Amino acid sequence: MITNSKRSKVKAFDSIDIGRIELHDSLLKRRRDVNRKRSLPHQYQECERTGRIDNFRIAAGLKEGNYCGRLASDSDVYKWIEGVAWTLASDEDHELKARADETIVLIEQSQEASGYLNTAFIHHPEKRWEDLENGHELYCGGHLIQAALAYKRATGEGKLLNVAIKWADCIDGYFGPEAHSGTAGHPEIEMALVELYRETGNTRYLELSRFFGKMRGQSVLNGSRNKQDHVPVSEQTTVEGHAVRQLYLLAGLTDLYAETDDAGLLENLEKQWVNFTTRRMAITGGAGARYTGEAFGLDYEIPNRTGYYETCASIASFMWNWRMLQATGAAKYTDVMEQVLYNGILSGVSLDGEKYFYTNPLEHHGDDGAVGLSWRNIMNLGSNRRTAEHWDRTACCPPNIARLLGGLPGCIYGVAEDVLYIHHYTPNTAVLNVEGGDVELAQKTSYPWNGIISVEVWPQRKQEFSMAFRVPGWAKGGKIEINGETVEGSVTPGIYKRIERNWAPGDNVQMDLPMPVEKVRAHPRMTGNSGCLALKRGPIVYCIEELDYPQDDIFSLVLPEEGEFVPEYHEDFLGGVAVIRGEALKASFPSEELYSSELPDCWNRTELFAVPYFTWANRQAGGMRLWLPVK
Amino acid sequence: MITNSKRSKVKAFDSIDIGRIELHDSLLKRRRDVNRKRSLPHQYQECERTGRIDNFRIAAGLKEGNYCGRLASDSDVYKWIEGVAWTLASDEDHELKARADETIVLIEQSQEASGYLNTAFIHHPEKRWEDLENGHELYCGGHLIQAALAYKRATGEGKLLNVAIKWADCIDGYFGPEAHSGTAGHPEIEMALVELYRETGNTRYLELSRFFGKMRGQSVLNGSRNKQDHVPVSEQTTVEGHAVRQLYLLAGLTDLYAETDDAGLLENLEKQWVNFTTRRMAITGGAGARYTGEAFGLDYEIPNRTGYYETCASIASFMWNWRMLQATGAAKYTDVMEQVLYNGILSGVSLDGEKYFYTNPLEHHGDDGAVGLSWRNIMNLGSNRRTAEHWDRTACCPPNIARLLGGLPGCIYGVAEDVLYIHHYTPNTAVLNVEGGDVELAQKTSYPWNGIISVEVWPQRKQEFSMAFRVPGWAKGGKIEINGETVEGSVTPGIYKRIERNWAPGDNVQMDLPMPVEKVRAHPRMTGNSGCLALKRGPIVYCIEELDYPQDDIFSLVLPEEGEFVPEYHEDFLGGVAVIRGEALKASFPSEELYSSELPDCWNRTELFAVPYFTWANRQAGGMRLWLPVK
């Protein structure tokens, strides 16, 4: 997930080793701690229960039996290892490490002398590479490489990396301009190979990644638009098809851009980014409007109730925007990272860390979505119950969240020559190396629950450098003080505010980003939200849940145009969140008729109680709304 | 389509032979004339071009070759014959009759001595009845029976009916409690068999229909909810799954109710009707929210842009409501017939009669839906171009519209003992037999473009009987006069207003149903339309089309809450329609951003120009909106 190699032709900054950052109590630390203590152990159990680990035992000849499960099952194990790796980078956990080490031994034993490694095909050589469109060999292999790099960087241990290199050499021997053509039905290998090149310096991996990218649009995947084979990547200007595939591909292409500095490619990536963020992205950062094909819809097709917004697609957007940020240093990408992290990603996992949403709709009408309908139907409409059932089928999202939360600290800071970037605000202490000198930072804040951020800067001695503080796009009227004195110049939303200074140990930077409750409107072409607004505060999008309205029908609630809405922090509620309170109107509708020319005739007042979208359905299943009509 | 047999255990009235009604110039007559002059000849050509007729030649051994096309292809030919039949009932057309007669000879020649008849399986006896779920044998056979009954009733010629009876006997020999079990993957046979029973008096057909109904919910179709096999029909209370299948099934069950007077069944049908009309029906009468499975969604899942609303599902709703009306005499069913006819059905065919919509979405964002996307994708979002391409694939809708328009005159009147019902208003003269005496009626009106209806009543001599005038549900403040004198008592919307009288030749009844432009709101649970209204006048739902707004973006238009909207009839526009004019507001939105807390800051006025929904996309492809935000 995280790229943190120093190598790159184009790079705005270097990212930071997770081991140099210590998170302090906050929303993100709590979620990351649950990830370590609950999610990762539970995910291993599920991998074991569902045969995903046995697949490796069988491949290694340690157990009798046949491969079981879907074709991408190996990737779940690799993603779990990556999650463990980034976790171990900052937290000791002997139990997790022991499990990971055992699993790595199994993986090593499963690999063929040729380097080939995929437990579904290891005993069926005749079927290898037969179905690039759906076989998921390159996809699983990409995750193997990423897990191996993470484990090496986090623990210094290279056993899995050796396996990954043998595997990469195996595919490099099979594919290429002079060998077999083809590309992966599900992108992932592209970014993995670039990162392997960064680690090893072996340009064959970079060339192979470029080769897989160039194959697209040449009907190697039957010209599938869903699999981004409908046009060459250099001609694609809109995000299309399967949202996870599309965004993984864009992440890989961004890695390629970073190593090649191809201006045409950047222009092309930027066009797709504009299409995504101004035409096809949910307010939660969610991607993929449609159940059919788990795919992007057309422009402004961003439905609430039937929207798909797979958790993996949110994670993919985070990954892509992180790469665009690394390559360009533009704060607009950091904004999208933040938007999707606090809404469309965190919503994917329960507060207890063991249940998951695969889809993240923006509205649910209650129990009906889950009663008596088949699995497909539940996915079509989105469920209002997170479950662990995914492990019995496709379980891409759970370990994807695990590796994302594990790697999160690595995205907080960045260091260019003499610029220290702060991308994300969350309390922590960190030691960053700026031009050879270690600078200790102590970030104190209750972010995202309020916008006051204090950063103490401790160079070893007085040191001249810049600090670049991200001013989020939503933050209007922000102020910055240093040692109590206001910094001159405007604090423009959506940029990095640079402060050049000869920093003295103990200098204190105080940012105040006002965080009123915002009434957000959707673009008028997003017609399903005409006359509605969403409540948002800082990066957090809110929703209302049926269970908080025992007396009212949440679908008869209307927000007054001039209503005042105030936040209220509750330490003991939903793991510690700010809720929003205010006044709502309760309309009495004249009848059960679907269509009527009569207006609601009664507007009683009632109390509004809204919770962060990412926390919904953690207390009980029920109805939920994010977009609310306004009067 | 039309049931007009006298037989039935429960029946509010008898329907009328089409031959006794002569339509005069009106919207419906114009559409029906285009159907005869353009659609039916063109449909025959397409059946010939695409091998549908050849399939019969090959089956009959008159031509070499193999069956081609999808498995329901025979039904298209049968539906075409039914369309021709009902047309011939009122209009001479030697060309059409000759074509139909030739085709009937071919069909007869294709039938096996056993009675079996299906061109896909006639040369593959081993495959017959192998796949009831998807084979469409019973579905095609049902259409054969309906076509045969129509041809007999319209022309008096029984050749096709003999074929149909042999076929019905063949399936009766194969299926039954003591023989093979199973039911049809696509309902249709149920209503066909009941009508065949009505024609012949042979109770075996009634019993067989009942048998097919009772099989459902016993996992004979793998328990498919999409095919209504998830519960026994006696336990189903909501409309589910494939909309056309569901509504065809309900039509057949209503026919069974009419012959059995089973109160439990009626109660059950009524529950499903309430679920359909108050939870799952578009304002156009359209049914089936989802592309996936062409299926009903959950309650209040009635999307605009991605709604499916197949033309055949609209027709199926018309057929079901016609049967419910015949069985009960309740005007609420007539209201739904009218709603779906003038909106969701007429929209399915182009004004020139040769191009069709398969799906009828309530909103389109312009050209994008048709560019570069596969056929499946086009169907997912609905196209904004009617085409004749359906003939190269599944062409269920085109001949379904043809038989509906052909049979339409049969739904205008009904006669019970001493009550003459007027269900639908359209100019015509008709001769109806009331208690043995012929009564001539002359209905004059510009309906649906205005609500003034004059009916001259000409019994042969003074005759005492009731007339029941339907007062549409939308008609508030209606008045009725007889010979210039106001009839006492209220004219309540949504009922049949009965007038008992000793009618003298030339008595004139004048109804005045005020037809203001209505601003219709959707139920608040239909959240996609929060803050929006639809314009409706009488039974006609309106929309706005991009091409009428060369200066404006139709997605920035907003209707003023207090706006006045006036109709304006144009004889030479879109085949003769009333448009709606009035004032709209044009919002200037601050940016391209998808989500913004800034409000539109400029509300210029512009002219509203709305056209009947059913006429959209007849001038050029482009954007369209039905639900408009209100301010």
PDB file of N, CA and C in Angstrom, chain B residues 440-512:
ATOM      1  N   GLU B 440     -77.073   3.017 -28.808  1.00  0.00           N
ATOM      2  CA  GLU B 440     -75.964   3.649 -29.508  1.00  0.00           C
ATOM      3  C   GLU B 440     -75.419   4.780 -28.658  1.00  0.00           C
ATOM      4  N   LEU B 441     -74.121   4.848 -28.589  1.00  0.00           N
ATOM      5  CA  LEU B 441     -73.493   5.939 -27.836  1.00  0.00           C
ATOM      6  C   LEU B 441     -72.614   6.743 -28.777  1.00  0.00           C
ATOM      7  N   ALA B 442     -72.666   8.051 -28.622  1.00  0.00           N
ATOM      8  CA  ALA B 442     -71.732   8.897 -29.378  1.00  0.00           C
ATOM      9  C   ALA B 442     -70.956   9.729 -28.365  1.00  0.00           C
ATOM     10  N   GLN B 443     -69.680   9.327 -28.201  1.00  0.00           N
ATOM     11  CA  GLN B 443     -68.830  10.022 -27.233  1.00  0.00           C
ATOM     12  C   GLN B 443     -67.995  11.066 -27.974  1.00  0.00           C
ATOM     13  N   LYS B 444     -68.137  12.316 -27.547  1.00  0.00           N
ATOM     14  CA  LYS B 444     -67.326  13.375 -28.176  1.00  0.00           C
ATOM     15  C   LYS B 444     -66.457  14.036 -27.117  1.00  0.00           C
ATOM     16  N   THR B 445     -65.195  14.145 -27.416  1.00  0.00           N
ATOM     17  CA  THR B 445     -64.267  14.727 -26.434  1.00  0.00           C
ATOM     18  C   THR B 445     -62.907  14.942 -27.078  1.00  0.00           C
ATOM     19  N   SER B 446     -62.140  15.848 -26.518  1.00  0.00           N
ATOM     20  CA  SER B 446     -60.734  15.990 -26.944  1.00  0.00           C
ATOM     21  C   SER B 446     -59.804  15.320 -25.947  1.00  0.00           C
ATOM     22  N   TYR B 447     -60.366  14.521 -25.069  1.00  0.00           N
ATOM     23  CA  TYR B 447     -59.594  13.778 -24.083  1.00  0.00           C
ATOM     24  C   TYR B 447     -58.417  13.071 -24.746  1.00  0.00           C
ATOM     25  N   PRO B 448     -57.263  13.011 -24.180  1.00  0.00           N
ATOM     26  CA  PRO B 448     -56.885  13.491 -22.844  1.00  0.00           C
ATOM     27  C   PRO B 448     -56.430  14.953 -22.809  1.00  0.00           C
ATOM     28  N   TRP B 449     -56.680  15.715 -23.867  1.00  0.00           N
ATOM     29  CA  TRP B 449     -56.160  17.103 -23.882  1.00  0.00           C
ATOM     30  C   TRP B 449     -57.092  18.073 -23.197  1.00  0.00           C
ATOM     31  N   ASN B 450     -58.387  17.724 -23.077  1.00  0.00           N
ATOM     32  CA  ASN B 450     -59.198  18.421 -22.089  1.00  0.00           C
ATOM     33  C   ASN B 450     -60.239  17.467 -21.530  1.00  0.00           C
ATOM     34  N   GLY B 451     -60.912  17.903 -20.454  1.00  0.00           N
ATOM     35  CA  GLY B 451     -61.754  16.983 -19.693  1.00  0.00           C
ATOM     36  C   GLY B 451     -63.240  17.151 -19.948  1.00  0.00           C
ATOM     37  N   ILE B 452     -63.585  17.760 -21.054  1.00  0.00           N
ATOM     38  CA  ILE B 452     -65.012  17.889 -21.374  1.00  0.00           C
ATOM     39  C   ILE B 452     -65.424  16.725 -22.258  1.00  0.00           C
ATOM     40  N   ILE B 453     -66.407  15.991 -21.787  1.00  0.00           N
ATOM     41  CA  ILE B 453     -66.837  14.782 -22.495  1.00  0.00           C
ATOM     42  C   ILE B 453     -68.343  14.852 -22.683  1.00  0.00           C
ATOM     43  N   SER B 454     -68.738  14.678 -23.923  1.00  0.00           N
ATOM     44  CA  SER B 454     -70.175  14.663 -24.190  1.00  0.00           C
ATOM     45  C   SER B 454     -70.547  13.271 -24.685  1.00  0.00           C
ATOM     46  N   VAL B 455     -71.585  12.716 -24.088  1.00  0.00           N
ATOM     47  CA  VAL B 455     -72.033  11.394 -24.533  1.00  0.00           C
ATOM     48  C   VAL B 455     -73.516  11.474 -24.910  1.00  0.00           C
ATOM     49  N   GLU B 456     -73.748  11.237 -26.176  1.00  0.00           N
ATOM     50  CA  GLU B 456     -75.159  11.143 -26.595  1.00  0.00           C
ATOM     51  C   GLU B 456     -75.594   9.689 -26.480  1.00  0.00           C
ATOM     52  N   VAL B 457     -76.778   9.501 -25.888  1.00  0.00           N
ATOM     53  CA  VAL B 457     -77.269   8.157 -25.626  1.00  0.00           C
ATOM     54  C   VAL B 457     -78.487   7.908 -26.525  1.00  0.00           C
ATOM     55  N   TRP B 458     -78.397   6.883 -27.333  1.00  0.00           N
ATOM     56  CA  TRP B 458     -79.488   6.580 -28.273  1.00  0.00           C
ATOM     57  C   TRP B 458     -79.989   5.155 -28.101  1.00  0.00           C
ATOM     58  N   PRO B 459     -80.833   4.951 -27.097  1.00  0.00           N
ATOM     59  CA  PRO B 459     -81.504   3.648 -27.062  1.00  0.00           C
ATOM     60  C   PRO B 459     -82.498   3.582 -28.238  1.00  0.00           C
ATOM     61  N   GLN B 460     -82.931   2.399 -28.569  1.00  0.00           N
ATOM     62  CA  GLN B 460     -83.867   2.306 -29.707  1.00  0.00           C
ATOM     63  C   GLN B 460     -85.201   2.967 -29.377  1.00  0.00           C
ATOM     64  N   ARG B 461     -85.560   2.808 -28.125  1.00  0.00           N
ATOM     65  CA  ARG B 461     -86.705   3.554 -27.598  1.00  0.00           C
ATOM     66  C   ARG B 461     -86.378   3.869 -26.150  1.00  0.00           C
ATOM     67  N   LYS B 462     -87.204   4.616 -25.491  1.00  0.00           N
ATOM     68  CA  LYS B 462     -86.930   4.933 -24.079  1.00  0.00           C
ATOM     69  C   LYS B 462     -86.619   3.654 -23.310  1.00  0.00           C
ATOM     70  N   GLN B 463     -85.535   3.695 -22.538  1.00  0.00           N
ATOM     71  CA  GLN B 463     -85.124   2.469 -21.839  1.00  0.00           C
ATOM     72  C   GLN B 463     -84.537   2.825 -20.487  1.00  0.00           C
ATOM     73  N   GLU B 464     -84.963   2.062 -19.476  1.00  0.00           N
ATOM     74  CA  GLU B 464     -84.485   2.304 -18.111  1.00  0.00           C
ATOM     75  C   GLU B 464     -83.221   1.498 -17.874  1.00  0.00           C
ATOM     76  N   PHE B 465     -82.139   2.171 -17.594  1.00  0.00           N
ATOM     77  CA  PHE B 465     -80.906   1.477 -17.178  1.00  0.00           C
ATOM     78  C   PHE B 465     -79.975   2.491 -16.527  1.00  0.00           C
ATOM     79  N   SER B 466     -78.869   1.965 -15.968  1.00  0.00           N
ATOM     80  CA  SER B 466     -77.884   2.855 -15.351  1.00  0.00           C
ATOM     81  C   SER B 466     -76.726   3.081 -16.296  1.00  0.00           C
ATOM     82  N   MET B 467     -76.173   4.270 -16.215  1.00  0.00           N
ATOM     83  CA  MET B 467     -74.878   4.466 -16.850  1.00  0.00           C
ATOM     84  C   MET B 467     -73.866   4.769 -15.749  1.00  0.00           C
ATOM     85  N   ALA B 468     -72.690   4.152 -15.854  1.00  0.00           N
ATOM     86  CA  ALA B 468     -71.649   4.345 -14.843  1.00  0.00           C
ATOM     87  C   ALA B 468     -70.472   5.042 -15.509  1.00  0.00           C
ATOM     88  N   PHE B 469     -70.324   6.304 -15.171  1.00  0.00           N
ATOM     89  CA  PHE B 469     -69.243   7.102 -15.755  1.00  0.00           C
ATOM     90  C   PHE B 469     -68.054   7.087 -14.817  1.00  0.00           C
ATOM     91  N   ARG B 470     -66.924   6.687 -15.321  1.00  0.00           N
ATOM     92  CA  ARG B 470     -65.753   6.711 -14.450  1.00  0.00           C
ATOM     93  C   ARG B 470     -65.313   8.144 -14.187  1.00  0.00           C
ATOM     94  N   VAL B 471     -65.161   8.464 -12.916  1.00  0.00           N
ATOM     95  CA  VAL B 471     -64.565   9.748 -12.544  1.00  0.00           C
ATOM     96  C   VAL B 471     -63.108   9.453 -12.177  1.00  0.00           C
ATOM     97  N   PRO B 472     -62.168   9.900 -13.003  1.00  0.00           N
ATOM     98  CA  PRO B 472     -60.767   9.554 -12.733  1.00  0.00           C
ATOM     99  C   PRO B 472     -60.328  10.049 -11.355  1.00  0.00           C
ATOM    100  N   GLY B 473     -59.399   9.350 -10.783  1.00  0.00           N
ATOM    101  CA  GLY B 473     -58.883   9.710  -9.457  1.00  0.00           C
ATOM    102  C   GLY B 473     -58.317  11.125  -9.397  1.00  0.00           C
ATOM    103  N   TRP B 474     -57.823  11.614 -10.530  1.00  0.00           N
ATOM    104  CA  TRP B 474     -57.201  12.953 -10.543  1.00  0.00           C
ATOM    105  C   TRP B 474     -58.237  14.054 -10.711  1.00  0.00           C
ATOM    106  N   ALA B 475     -59.496  13.685 -11.001  1.00  0.00           N
ATOM    107  CA  ALA B 475     -60.488  14.689 -11.433  1.00  0.00           C
ATOM    108  C   ALA B 475     -61.224  15.278 -10.246  1.00  0.00           C
ATOM    109  N   LYS B 476     -60.729  16.407  -9.752  1.00  0.00           N
ATOM    110  CA  LYS B 476     -61.383  17.054  -8.618  1.00  0.00           C
ATOM    111  C   LYS B 476     -62.346  18.120  -9.131  1.00  0.00           C
ATOM    112  N   GLY B 477     -63.516  18.200  -8.500  1.00  0.00           N
ATOM    113  CA  GLY B 477     -64.475  19.257  -8.858  1.00  0.00           C
ATOM    114  C   GLY B 477     -65.189  19.022 -10.170  1.00  0.00           C
ATOM    115  N   GLY B 478     -65.354  17.759 -10.526  1.00  0.00           N
ATOM    116  CA  GLY B 478     -66.040  17.457 -11.770  1.00  0.00           C
ATOM    117  C   GLY B 478     -67.541  17.744 -11.684  1.00  0.00           C
ATOM    118  N   LYS B 479     -68.162  17.951 -12.846  1.00  0.00           N
ATOM    119  CA  LYS B 479     -69.609  18.189 -12.900  1.00  0.00           C
ATOM    120  C   LYS B 479     -70.212  17.326 -13.997  1.00  0.00           C
ATOM    121  N   ILE B 480     -71.435  16.936 -13.796  1.00  0.00           N
ATOM    122  CA  ILE B 480     -72.144  16.198 -14.848  1.00  0.00           C
ATOM    123  C   ILE B 480     -73.497  16.848 -15.079  1.00  0.00           C
ATOM    124  N   GLU B 481     -73.806  17.054 -16.320  1.00  0.00           N
ATOM    125  CA  GLU B 481     -75.127  17.571 -16.692  1.00  0.00           C
ATOM    126  C   GLU B 481     -75.787  16.588 -17.646  1.00  0.00           C
ATOM    127  N   ILE B 482     -77.119  16.502 -17.540  1.00  0.00           N
ATOM    128  CA  ILE B 482     -77.853  15.748 -18.552  1.00  0.00           C
ATOM    129  C   ILE B 482     -78.824  16.707 -19.214  1.00  0.00           C
ATOM    130  N   ASN B 483     -78.707  16.784 -20.490  1.00  0.00           N
ATOM    131  CA  ASN B 483     -79.519  17.712 -21.273  1.00  0.00           C
ATOM    132  C   ASN B 483     -79.475  19.118 -20.673  1.00  0.00           C
ATOM    133  N   GLY B 484     -78.311  19.517 -20.220  1.00  0.00           N
ATOM    134  CA  GLY B 484     -78.129  20.872 -19.698  1.00  0.00           C
ATOM    135  C   GLY B 484     -78.452  21.034 -18.228  1.00  0.00           C
ATOM    136  N   GLU B 485     -78.962  19.980 -17.604  1.00  0.00           N
ATOM    137  CA  GLU B 485     -79.282  20.111 -16.181  1.00  0.00           C
ATOM    138  C   GLU B 485     -78.281  19.339 -15.329  1.00  0.00           C
ATOM    139  N   THR B 486     -77.796  20.027 -14.294  1.00  0.00           N
ATOM    140  CA  THR B 486     -76.791  19.412 -13.429  1.00  0.00           C
ATOM    141  C   THR B 486     -77.347  18.191 -12.710  1.00  0.00           C
ATOM    142  N   VAL B 487     -76.569  17.139 -12.728  1.00  0.00           N
ATOM    143  CA  VAL B 487     -76.948  15.932 -12.005  1.00  0.00           C
ATOM    144  C   VAL B 487     -76.618  16.132 -10.530  1.00  0.00           C
ATOM    145  N   GLU B 488     -77.543  15.783  -9.671  1.00  0.00           N
ATOM    146  CA  GLU B 488     -77.318  16.000  -8.241  1.00  0.00           C
ATOM    147  C   GLU B 488     -76.296  15.028  -7.675  1.00  0.00           C
ATOM    148  N   GLY B 489     -75.789  15.394  -6.522  1.00  0.00           N
ATOM    149  CA  GLY B 489     -74.823  14.523  -5.841  1.00  0.00           C
ATOM    150  C   GLY B 489     -73.410  14.861  -6.287  1.00  0.00           C
ATOM    151  N   SER B 490     -72.483  14.464  -5.445  1.00  0.00           N
ATOM    152  CA  SER B 490     -71.098  14.828  -5.733  1.00  0.00           C
ATOM    153  C   SER B 490     -70.526  13.929  -6.825  1.00  0.00           C
ATOM    154  N   VAL B 491     -69.537  14.465  -7.477  1.00  0.00           N
ATOM    155  CA  VAL B 491     -68.823  13.692  -8.493  1.00  0.00           C
ATOM    156  C   VAL B 491     -67.454  13.361  -7.888  1.00  0.00           C
ATOM    157  N   THR B 492     -67.432  12.286  -7.123  1.00  0.00           N
ATOM    158  CA  THR B 492     -66.237  11.940  -6.346  1.00  0.00           C
ATOM    159  C   THR B 492     -65.161  11.345  -7.244  1.00  0.00           C
ATOM    160  N   PRO B 493     -63.926  11.848  -7.122  1.00  0.00           N
ATOM    161  CA  PRO B 493     -62.848  11.253  -7.923  1.00  0.00           C
ATOM    162  C   PRO B 493     -62.617   9.790  -7.534  1.00  0.00           C
ATOM    163  N   GLY B 494     -62.275   8.989  -8.529  1.00  0.00           N
ATOM    164  CA  GLY B 494     -61.867   7.617  -8.250  1.00  0.00           C
ATOM    165  C   GLY B 494     -63.011   6.636  -8.064  1.00  0.00           C
ATOM    166  N   ILE B 495     -64.212   6.984  -8.534  1.00  0.00           N
ATOM    167  CA  ILE B 495     -65.323   6.027  -8.478  1.00  0.00           C
ATOM    168  C   ILE B 495     -66.053   6.026  -9.838  1.00  0.00           C
ATOM    169  N   TYR B 496     -66.970   5.097  -9.978  1.00  0.00           N
ATOM    170  CA  TYR B 496     -67.890   5.156 -11.111  1.00  0.00           C
ATOM    171  C   TYR B 496     -69.143   5.888 -10.642  1.00  0.00           C
ATOM    172  N   LYS B 497     -69.482   6.971 -11.284  1.00  0.00           N
ATOM    173  CA  LYS B 497     -70.685   7.735 -10.944  1.00  0.00           C
ATOM    174  C   LYS B 497     -71.838   7.095 -11.699  1.00  0.00           C
ATOM    175  N   ARG B 498     -72.766   6.539 -10.943  1.00  0.00           N
ATOM    176  CA  ARG B 498     -73.885   5.858 -11.589  1.00  0.00           C
ATOM    177  C   ARG B 498     -75.064   6.795 -11.777  1.00  0.00           C
ATOM    178  N   ILE B 499     -75.616   6.777 -12.942  1.00  0.00           N
ATOM    179  CA  ILE B 499     -76.821   7.565 -13.199  1.00  0.00           C
ATOM    180  C   ILE B 499     -77.892   6.616 -13.720  1.00  0.00           C
ATOM    181  N   GLU B 500     -78.913   6.491 -12.901  1.00  0.00           N
ATOM    182  CA  GLU B 500     -80.037   5.631 -13.283  1.00  0.00           C
ATOM    183  C   GLU B 500     -81.081   6.508 -13.933  1.00  0.00           C
ATOM    184  N   ARG B 501     -81.661   6.046 -15.032  1.00  0.00           N
ATOM    185  CA  ARG B 501     -82.554   6.958 -15.731  1.00  0.00           C
ATOM    186  C   ARG B 501     -83.323   6.173 -16.789  1.00  0.00           C
ATOM    187  N   ASN B 502     -84.438   6.694 -17.094  1.00  0.00           N
ATOM    188  CA  ASN B 502     -85.182   6.168 -18.234  1.00  0.00           C
ATOM    189  C   ASN B 502     -84.697   6.943 -19.449  1.00  0.00           C
ATOM    190  N   TRP B 503     -83.688   6.363 -20.126  1.00  0.00           N
ATOM    191  CA  TRP B 503     -82.980   7.123 -21.153  1.00  0.00           C
ATOM    192  C   TRP B 503     -83.821   7.246 -22.422  1.00  0.00           C
ATOM    193  N   ALA B 504     -83.890   8.484 -22.921  1.00  0.00           N
ATOM    194  CA  ALA B 504     -84.596   8.719 -24.178  1.00  0.00           C
ATOM    195  C   ALA B 504     -83.578   8.893 -25.284  1.00  0.00           C
ATOM    196  N   PRO B 505     -83.908   8.494 -26.488  1.00  0.00           N
ATOM    197  CA  PRO B 505     -82.980   8.680 -27.611  1.00  0.00           C
ATOM    198  C   PRO B 505     -82.531  10.142 -27.696  1.00  0.00           C
ATOM    199  N   GLY B 506     -81.219  10.326 -27.762  1.00  0.00           N
ATOM    200  CA  GLY B 506     -80.672  11.679 -27.894  1.00  0.00           C
ATOM    201  C   GLY B 506     -80.350  12.359 -26.586  1.00  0.00           C
ATOM    202  N   ASP B 507     -80.603  11.693 -25.474  1.00  0.00           N
ATOM    203  CA  ASP B 507     -80.203  12.290 -24.192  1.00  0.00           C
ATOM    204  C   ASP B 507     -78.707  12.592 -24.239  1.00  0.00           C
ATOM    205  N   ASN B 508     -78.382  13.755 -23.731  1.00  0.00           N
ATOM    206  CA  ASN B 508     -76.985  14.156 -23.779  1.00  0.00           C
ATOM    207  C   ASN B 508     -76.399  14.321 -22.385  1.00  0.00           C
ATOM    208  N   VAL B 509     -75.342  13.546 -22.137  1.00  0.00           N
ATOM    209  CA  VAL B 509     -74.644  13.671 -20.860  1.00  0.00           C
ATOM    210  C   VAL B 509     -73.373  14.462 -21.109  1.00  0.00           C
ATOM    211  N   GLN B 510     -73.199  15.475 -20.311  1.00  0.00           N
ATOM    212  CA  GLN B 510     -71.989  16.290 -20.462  1.00  0.00           C
ATOM    213  C   GLN B 510     -71.206  16.224 -19.155  1.00  0.00           C
ATOM    214  N   MET B 511     -69.986  15.701 -19.233  1.00  0.00           N
ATOM    215  CA  MET B 511     -69.121  15.696 -18.052  1.00  0.00           C
ATOM    216  C   MET B 511     -68.088  16.771 -18.227  1.00  0.00           C
ATOM    217  N   ASP B 512     -67.805  17.453 -17.146  1.00  0.00           N
ATOM    218  CA  ASP B 512     -66.720  18.430 -17.185  1.00  0.00           C
ATOM    219  C   ASP B 512     -65.739  18.077 -16.070  1.00  0.00           C
TER     220      ASP B 512
END
